[in-house]
Short mmCIF file of C-alpha atoms and ligand atoms in Angstrom, two decimals:
data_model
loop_
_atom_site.label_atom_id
_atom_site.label_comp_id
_atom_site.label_asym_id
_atom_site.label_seq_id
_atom_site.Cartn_x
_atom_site.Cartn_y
_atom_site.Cartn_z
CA UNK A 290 146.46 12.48 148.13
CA UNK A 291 148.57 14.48 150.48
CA UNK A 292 149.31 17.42 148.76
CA UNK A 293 151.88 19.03 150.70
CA UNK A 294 154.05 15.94 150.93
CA UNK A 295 153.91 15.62 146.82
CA UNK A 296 155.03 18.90 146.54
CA UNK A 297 157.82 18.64 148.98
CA UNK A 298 159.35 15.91 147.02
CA UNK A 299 158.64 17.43 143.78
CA UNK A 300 161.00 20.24 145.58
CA UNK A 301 163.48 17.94 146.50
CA UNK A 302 163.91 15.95 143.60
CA UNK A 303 164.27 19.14 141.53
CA UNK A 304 166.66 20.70 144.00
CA UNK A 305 168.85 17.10 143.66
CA UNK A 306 168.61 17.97 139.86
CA UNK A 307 169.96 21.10 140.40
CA UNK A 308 172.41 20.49 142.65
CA UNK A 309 173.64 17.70 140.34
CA UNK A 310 174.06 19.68 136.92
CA UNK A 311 175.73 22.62 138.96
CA UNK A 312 177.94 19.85 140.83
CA UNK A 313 179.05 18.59 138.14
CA UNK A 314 179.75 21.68 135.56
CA UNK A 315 181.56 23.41 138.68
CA UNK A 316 184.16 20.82 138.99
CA UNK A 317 184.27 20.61 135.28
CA UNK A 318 185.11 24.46 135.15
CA UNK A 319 188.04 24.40 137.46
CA UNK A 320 191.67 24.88 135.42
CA UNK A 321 193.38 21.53 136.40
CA UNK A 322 190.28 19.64 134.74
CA UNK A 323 189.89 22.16 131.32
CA UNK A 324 193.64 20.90 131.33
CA UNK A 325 192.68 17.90 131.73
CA UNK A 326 190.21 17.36 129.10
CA UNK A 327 192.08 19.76 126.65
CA UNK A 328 195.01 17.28 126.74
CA UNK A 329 192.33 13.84 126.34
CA UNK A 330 191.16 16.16 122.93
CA UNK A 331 194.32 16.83 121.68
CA UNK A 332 195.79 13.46 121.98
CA UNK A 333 192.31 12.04 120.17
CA UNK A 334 193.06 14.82 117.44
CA UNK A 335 196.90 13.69 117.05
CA UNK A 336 195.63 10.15 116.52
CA UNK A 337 196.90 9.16 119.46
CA UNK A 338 194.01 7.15 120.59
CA UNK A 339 192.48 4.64 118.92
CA UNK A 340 189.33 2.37 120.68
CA UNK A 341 190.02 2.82 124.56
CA UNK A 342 193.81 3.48 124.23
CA UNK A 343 195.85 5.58 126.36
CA UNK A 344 194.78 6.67 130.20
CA UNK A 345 195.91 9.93 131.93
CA UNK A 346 195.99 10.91 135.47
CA UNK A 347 196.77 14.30 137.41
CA UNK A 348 197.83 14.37 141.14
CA UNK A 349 195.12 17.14 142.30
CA UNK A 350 196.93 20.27 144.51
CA UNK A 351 195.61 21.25 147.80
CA UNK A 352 193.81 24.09 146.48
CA UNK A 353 192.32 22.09 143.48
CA UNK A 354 191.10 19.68 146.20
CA UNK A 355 189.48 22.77 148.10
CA UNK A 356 187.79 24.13 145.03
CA UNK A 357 186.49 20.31 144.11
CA UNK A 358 185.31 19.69 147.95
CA UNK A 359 182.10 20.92 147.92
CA UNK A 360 181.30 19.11 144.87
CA UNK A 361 181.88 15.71 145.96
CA UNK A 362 180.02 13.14 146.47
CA UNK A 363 177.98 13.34 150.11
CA UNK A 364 178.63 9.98 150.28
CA UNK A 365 182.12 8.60 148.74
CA UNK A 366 182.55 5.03 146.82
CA UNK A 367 183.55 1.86 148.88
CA UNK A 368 186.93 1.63 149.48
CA UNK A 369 188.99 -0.54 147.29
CA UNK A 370 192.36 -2.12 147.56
CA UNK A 371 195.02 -2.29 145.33
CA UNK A 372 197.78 -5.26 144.93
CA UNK A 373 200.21 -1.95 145.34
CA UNK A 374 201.35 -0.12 148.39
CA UNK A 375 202.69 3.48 147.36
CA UNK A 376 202.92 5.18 150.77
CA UNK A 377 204.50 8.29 149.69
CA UNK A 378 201.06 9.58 147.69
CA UNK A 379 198.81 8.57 151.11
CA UNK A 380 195.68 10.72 151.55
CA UNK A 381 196.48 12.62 147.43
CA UNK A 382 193.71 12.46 145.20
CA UNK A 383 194.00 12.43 141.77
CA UNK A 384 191.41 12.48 138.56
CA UNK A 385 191.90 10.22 136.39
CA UNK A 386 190.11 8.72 133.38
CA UNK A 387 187.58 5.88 133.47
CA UNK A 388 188.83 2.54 132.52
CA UNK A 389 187.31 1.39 129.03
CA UNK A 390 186.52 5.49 128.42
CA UNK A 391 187.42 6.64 124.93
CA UNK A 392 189.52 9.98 124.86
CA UNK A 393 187.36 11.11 122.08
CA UNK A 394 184.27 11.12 124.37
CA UNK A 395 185.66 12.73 127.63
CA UNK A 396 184.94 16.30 126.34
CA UNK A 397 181.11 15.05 125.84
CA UNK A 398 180.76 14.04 129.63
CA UNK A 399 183.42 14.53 131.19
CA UNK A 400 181.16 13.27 134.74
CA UNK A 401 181.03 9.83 132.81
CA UNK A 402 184.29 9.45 131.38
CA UNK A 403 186.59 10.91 134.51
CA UNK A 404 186.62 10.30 138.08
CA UNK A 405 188.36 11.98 141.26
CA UNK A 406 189.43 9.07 143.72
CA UNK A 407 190.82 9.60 147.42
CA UNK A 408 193.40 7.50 147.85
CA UNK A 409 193.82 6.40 151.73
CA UNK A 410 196.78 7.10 154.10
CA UNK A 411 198.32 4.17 153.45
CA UNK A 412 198.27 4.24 149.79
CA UNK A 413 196.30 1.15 149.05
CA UNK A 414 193.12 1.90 148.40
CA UNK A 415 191.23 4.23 146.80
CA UNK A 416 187.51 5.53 146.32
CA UNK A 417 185.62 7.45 144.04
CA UNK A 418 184.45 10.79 145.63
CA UNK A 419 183.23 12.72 142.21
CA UNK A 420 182.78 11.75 138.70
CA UNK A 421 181.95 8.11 136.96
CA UNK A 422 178.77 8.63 136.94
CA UNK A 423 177.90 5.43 135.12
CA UNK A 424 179.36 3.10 137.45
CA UNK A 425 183.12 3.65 136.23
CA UNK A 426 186.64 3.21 138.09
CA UNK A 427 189.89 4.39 137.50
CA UNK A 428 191.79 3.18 134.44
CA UNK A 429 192.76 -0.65 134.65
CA UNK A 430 196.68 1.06 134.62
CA UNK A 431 195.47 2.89 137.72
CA UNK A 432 197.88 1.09 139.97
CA UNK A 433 201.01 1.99 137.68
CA UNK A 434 199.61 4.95 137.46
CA UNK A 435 199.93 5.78 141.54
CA UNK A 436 203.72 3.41 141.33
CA UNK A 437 204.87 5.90 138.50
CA UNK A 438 203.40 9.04 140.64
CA UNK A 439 205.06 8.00 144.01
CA UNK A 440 208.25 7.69 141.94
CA UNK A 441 208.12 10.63 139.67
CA UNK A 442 207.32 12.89 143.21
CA UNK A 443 210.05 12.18 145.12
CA UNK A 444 212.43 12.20 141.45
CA UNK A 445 211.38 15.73 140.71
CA UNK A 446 210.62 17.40 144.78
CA UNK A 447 207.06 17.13 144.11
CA UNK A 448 206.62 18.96 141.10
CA UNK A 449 205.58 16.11 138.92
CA UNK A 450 201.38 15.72 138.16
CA UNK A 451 200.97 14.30 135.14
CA UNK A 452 201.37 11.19 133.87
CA UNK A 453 200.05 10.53 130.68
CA UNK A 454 200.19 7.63 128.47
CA UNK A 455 199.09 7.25 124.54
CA UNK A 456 200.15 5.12 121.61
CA UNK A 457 201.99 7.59 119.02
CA UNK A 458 201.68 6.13 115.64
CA UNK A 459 205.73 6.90 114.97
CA UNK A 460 206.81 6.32 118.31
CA UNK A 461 205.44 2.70 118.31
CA UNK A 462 206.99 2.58 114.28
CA UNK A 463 210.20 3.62 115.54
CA UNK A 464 210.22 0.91 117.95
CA UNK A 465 210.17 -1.83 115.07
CA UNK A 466 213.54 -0.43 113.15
CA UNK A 467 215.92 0.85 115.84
CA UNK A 468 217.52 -1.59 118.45
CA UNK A 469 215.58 -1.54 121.81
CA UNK A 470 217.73 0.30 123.93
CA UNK A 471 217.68 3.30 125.35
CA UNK A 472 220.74 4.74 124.14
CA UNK A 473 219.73 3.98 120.65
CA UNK A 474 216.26 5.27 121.03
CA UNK A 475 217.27 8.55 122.52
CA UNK A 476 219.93 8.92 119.66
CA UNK A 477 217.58 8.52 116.99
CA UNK A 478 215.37 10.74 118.70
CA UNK A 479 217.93 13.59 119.41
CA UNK A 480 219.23 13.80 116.36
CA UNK A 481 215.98 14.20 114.09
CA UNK A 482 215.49 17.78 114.85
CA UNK A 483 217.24 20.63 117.00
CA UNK A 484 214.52 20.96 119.47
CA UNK A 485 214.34 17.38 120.65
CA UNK A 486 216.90 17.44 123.35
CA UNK A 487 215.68 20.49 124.60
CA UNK A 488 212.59 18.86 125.64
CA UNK A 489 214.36 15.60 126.67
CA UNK A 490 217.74 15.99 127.86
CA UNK A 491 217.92 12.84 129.69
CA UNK A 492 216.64 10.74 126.95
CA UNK A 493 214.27 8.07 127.29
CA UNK A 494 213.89 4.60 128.93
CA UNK A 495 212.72 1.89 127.25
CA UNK A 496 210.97 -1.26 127.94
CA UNK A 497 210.32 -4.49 125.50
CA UNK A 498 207.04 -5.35 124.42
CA UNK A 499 205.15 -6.43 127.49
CA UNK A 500 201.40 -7.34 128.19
CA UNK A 501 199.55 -3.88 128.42
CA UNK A 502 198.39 -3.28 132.02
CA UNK A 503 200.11 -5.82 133.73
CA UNK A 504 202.10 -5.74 136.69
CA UNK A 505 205.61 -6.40 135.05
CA UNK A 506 205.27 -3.18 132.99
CA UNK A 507 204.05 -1.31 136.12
CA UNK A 508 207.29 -2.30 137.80
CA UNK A 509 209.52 -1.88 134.72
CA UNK A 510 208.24 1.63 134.02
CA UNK A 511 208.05 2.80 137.38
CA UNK A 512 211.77 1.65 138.14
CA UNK A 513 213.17 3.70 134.77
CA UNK A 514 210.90 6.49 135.83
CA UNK A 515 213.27 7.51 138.37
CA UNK A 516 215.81 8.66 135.76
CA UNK A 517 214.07 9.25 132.66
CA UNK A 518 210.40 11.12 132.33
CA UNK A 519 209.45 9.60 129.36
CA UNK A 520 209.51 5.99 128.88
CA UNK A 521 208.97 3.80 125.55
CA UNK A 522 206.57 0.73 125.59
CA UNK A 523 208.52 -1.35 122.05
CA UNK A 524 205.24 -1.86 120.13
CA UNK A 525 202.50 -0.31 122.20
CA UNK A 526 203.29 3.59 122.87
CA UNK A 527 204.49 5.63 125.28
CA UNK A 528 204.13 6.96 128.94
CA UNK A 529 205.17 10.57 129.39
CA UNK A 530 205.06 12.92 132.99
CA UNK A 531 205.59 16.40 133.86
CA UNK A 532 204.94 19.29 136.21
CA UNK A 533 201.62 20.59 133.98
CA UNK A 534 199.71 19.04 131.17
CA UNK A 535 201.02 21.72 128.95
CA UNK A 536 204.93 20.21 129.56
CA UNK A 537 203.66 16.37 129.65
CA UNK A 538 201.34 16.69 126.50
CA UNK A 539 204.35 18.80 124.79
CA UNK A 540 206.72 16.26 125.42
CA UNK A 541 204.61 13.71 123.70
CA UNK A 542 204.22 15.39 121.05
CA UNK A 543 207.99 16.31 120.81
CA UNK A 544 208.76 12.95 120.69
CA UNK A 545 206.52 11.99 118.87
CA UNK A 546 207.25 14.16 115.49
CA UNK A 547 211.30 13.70 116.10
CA UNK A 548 210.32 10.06 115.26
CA UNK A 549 208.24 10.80 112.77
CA UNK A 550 211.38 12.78 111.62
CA UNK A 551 213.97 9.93 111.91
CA UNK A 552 210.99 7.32 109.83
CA UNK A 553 210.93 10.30 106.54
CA UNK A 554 214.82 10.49 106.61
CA UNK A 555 215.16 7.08 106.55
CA UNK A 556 212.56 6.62 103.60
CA UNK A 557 213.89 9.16 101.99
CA UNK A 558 217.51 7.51 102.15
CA UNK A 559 216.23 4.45 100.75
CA UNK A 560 215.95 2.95 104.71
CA UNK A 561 219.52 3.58 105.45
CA UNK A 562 220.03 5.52 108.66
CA UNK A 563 223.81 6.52 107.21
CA UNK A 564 222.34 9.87 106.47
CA UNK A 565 224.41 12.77 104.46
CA UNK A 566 223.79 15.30 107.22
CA UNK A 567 222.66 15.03 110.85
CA UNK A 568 223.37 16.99 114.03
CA UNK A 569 226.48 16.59 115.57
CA UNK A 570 227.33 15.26 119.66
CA UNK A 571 228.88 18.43 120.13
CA UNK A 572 225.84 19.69 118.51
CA UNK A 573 223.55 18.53 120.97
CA UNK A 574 225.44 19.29 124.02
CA UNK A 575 225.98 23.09 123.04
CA UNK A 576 222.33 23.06 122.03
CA UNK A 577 221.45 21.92 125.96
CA UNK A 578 224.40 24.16 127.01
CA UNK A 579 222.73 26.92 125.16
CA UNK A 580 219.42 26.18 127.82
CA UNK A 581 221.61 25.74 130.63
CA UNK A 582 220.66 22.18 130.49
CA UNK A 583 222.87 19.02 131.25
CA UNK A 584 222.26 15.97 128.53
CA UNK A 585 222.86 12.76 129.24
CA UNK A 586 226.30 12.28 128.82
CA UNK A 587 225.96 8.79 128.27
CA UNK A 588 223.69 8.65 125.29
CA UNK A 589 226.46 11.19 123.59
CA UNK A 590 229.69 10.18 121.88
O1 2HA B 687 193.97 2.30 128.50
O2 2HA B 687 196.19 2.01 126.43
O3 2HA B 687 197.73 0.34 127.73
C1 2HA B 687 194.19 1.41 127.47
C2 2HA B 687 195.63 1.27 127.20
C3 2HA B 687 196.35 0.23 127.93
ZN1 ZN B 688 198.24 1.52 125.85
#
C-alpha cells in the first residue's frame, strides 16, 4: 500500500470537506441571503405557503456578487436556455429558490433549497454557480421571474430586487367576492384600514385566474408590472416587488391583512359591503398627501 499517496487523499478529501461546509455557511452569512431566508420563514409562518407554493428571487448587487465570488462553484452548471429573452438583466445574477423547494425547509439547508444562477449577456440563459446542492434549478416561474425583473428595473431606475410571490389566504378570498378589476380591488383594499394606501399608492393590477407558471401569466404580470408593484393572481395569490425584502415582504403583508380587513367587515355586516363607516376619497388622498405621496387618481372618486 502506498502510504504517502493514501494520506494525500485522505488530505484532500478532508480539505474538499472543509472547503465545502465553510463555502457554503459563508454565502449563507452574507445580509442579502439572511434576508432572504428571513422573508421564505416569515411567509411559511403567515401561512402563506402551503406544499411548494410561492417562489422568491433577489437580483444580487455588485458587491453581494463580490462577497459570493469566492464561494462559487469552481466549475459553474451547463448553460441553459430559456423560451425568454430579457436583455436588460444580461450578465445579473440572482438567488432564487429551488423549484419544488418548500419555504418551510429553506432555513434547514438553505445550499439545497436556494441557488445563485448567472444569467448570460444576452439574457437567455442561465447557470447555477452556487447552491442546489441536490441537483435543483431555479423555480419553474424562473422565467417570469427575470420578465417581471427586467420590467420592474427599468420602472423603478434600478432600485427594484425583489420579487416575491405567495398565496395569501385573504388575498386569494378576496378575489372570489369583489369584481376582478383593478379599480375594485384596490378600492376594497384602500379603504379597509388607514395604512393601506400608504404602502400602495398606485393600487394593484390584477389578472384572472390563469394556469400557474405558464407563459400567459408571465406576460400578463410582467406587462401590469410596469405600473403597479403588486399584482393579484384571482384565485391563486399574489406577486409583490420592491427595493429590499423588508419593503416587498411588508407589502405583502399589508395587503394581505387590509383584505383580511374588508372579509371581517363584510361578515360582520351580514356580507353587505354598504358599510356604516369607511374612509373617505378625500380621505385617502390627504392620507398620501400627508406622505408626500401621489395615489392613483383613477382608482379615487
Ligand atoms: O412555486 O406557487 O405559482 C409554486 C407556485 C406556483
Ligand atoms: Zn403560486
Amino acid at each position: 500500500m502506498d502510504v504517502t499517496a493514501s494520506a494525500q487523499d485522505m488530505f484532500d478529501r478532508g480539505l474538499a470537506a472543509v472547503k465545502g461546509a465553510v463555502s457554503g455557511a459563508a454565502v449563507e452569512l452574507q445580509p442579502f441571503m439572511a434576508g432572504f431566508v428571513r422573508l421564505c420563514s416569515d411567509g411559511w409562518l403567515q401561512g402563506w405557503h402551503e406544499c411548494n407554493g410561492g417562489n422568491l428571487t433577489y437580483r444580487m448587487t455588485a458587491d453581494d456578487v463580490k462577497a459570493c465570488r469566492p464561494f462559487f462553484s469552481e466549475k459553474p452548471g451547463e448553460w441553459v436556455g430559456m423560451d425568454v429573452k430579457v436583455a436588460n438583466v444580461g450578465g445579473s445574477f440572482f438567488a432564487t429558490t429551488a423549484a419544488g423547494s418548500f419555504m418551510r425547509n429553506v432555513q434547514l439547508d438553505v445550499a439545497g433549497n436556494v441557488g445563485i444562477v448567472e444569467v448570460n449577456g444576452a439574457g437567455d440563459a442561465w447557470r447555477t454557480v452556487w447552491g442546489f446542492k441536490d441537483g435543483g434549478r431555479p423555480t419553474s416561474e424562473f422565467p417570469s421571474h427575470l420578465m417581471t425583473h427586467g420590467v420592474r428595473m427599468e420602472a423603478t431606475g434600478g432600485a427594484s430586487r425583489v420579487l416575491y410571490h405567495a398565496h395569501p389566504d385573504n388575498v386569494i378570498a378576496l378575489t372570489k367576492v369583489v369584481p376582478l378589476d383593478a379599480r375594485s380591488l384596490t378600492r376594497a383594499l384602500w379603504k379597509a384600514a388607514t395604512e393601506c394606501i400608504m404602502v400602495l399608492p398606485m393600487g394593484v393590477g390584477v389578472v384572472p385566474c390563469m394556469v400557474p407558471g405558464g407563459p400567459e401569466l408571465a406576460r400578463a404580470t410582467s406587462e401590469l408590472m410596469k405600473t403597479y408593484d403588486a399584482v393579484v393572481w384571482a384565485q391563486h395569490g399574489l406577486f409583490c416587488s420592491g427595493p429590499d425584502f423588508d419593503a416587498t415582504f411588508g407589502l405583502m403583508h399589508s395587503i394581505d391583512k387590509a383584505a383580511h380587513i374588508h372579509g371581517l367587515a363584510l361578515a360582520m355586516n351580514g356580507g353587505s359591503a354598504d358599510f356604516a363607516n369607511t374612509i373617505s376619497d378625500d380621505d385617502l388622498r390627504a392620507i398620501a398627501e400627508s406622505l408626500g405621496l401621489k395615489a392613483n387618481e383613477a382608482f379615487l372618486d
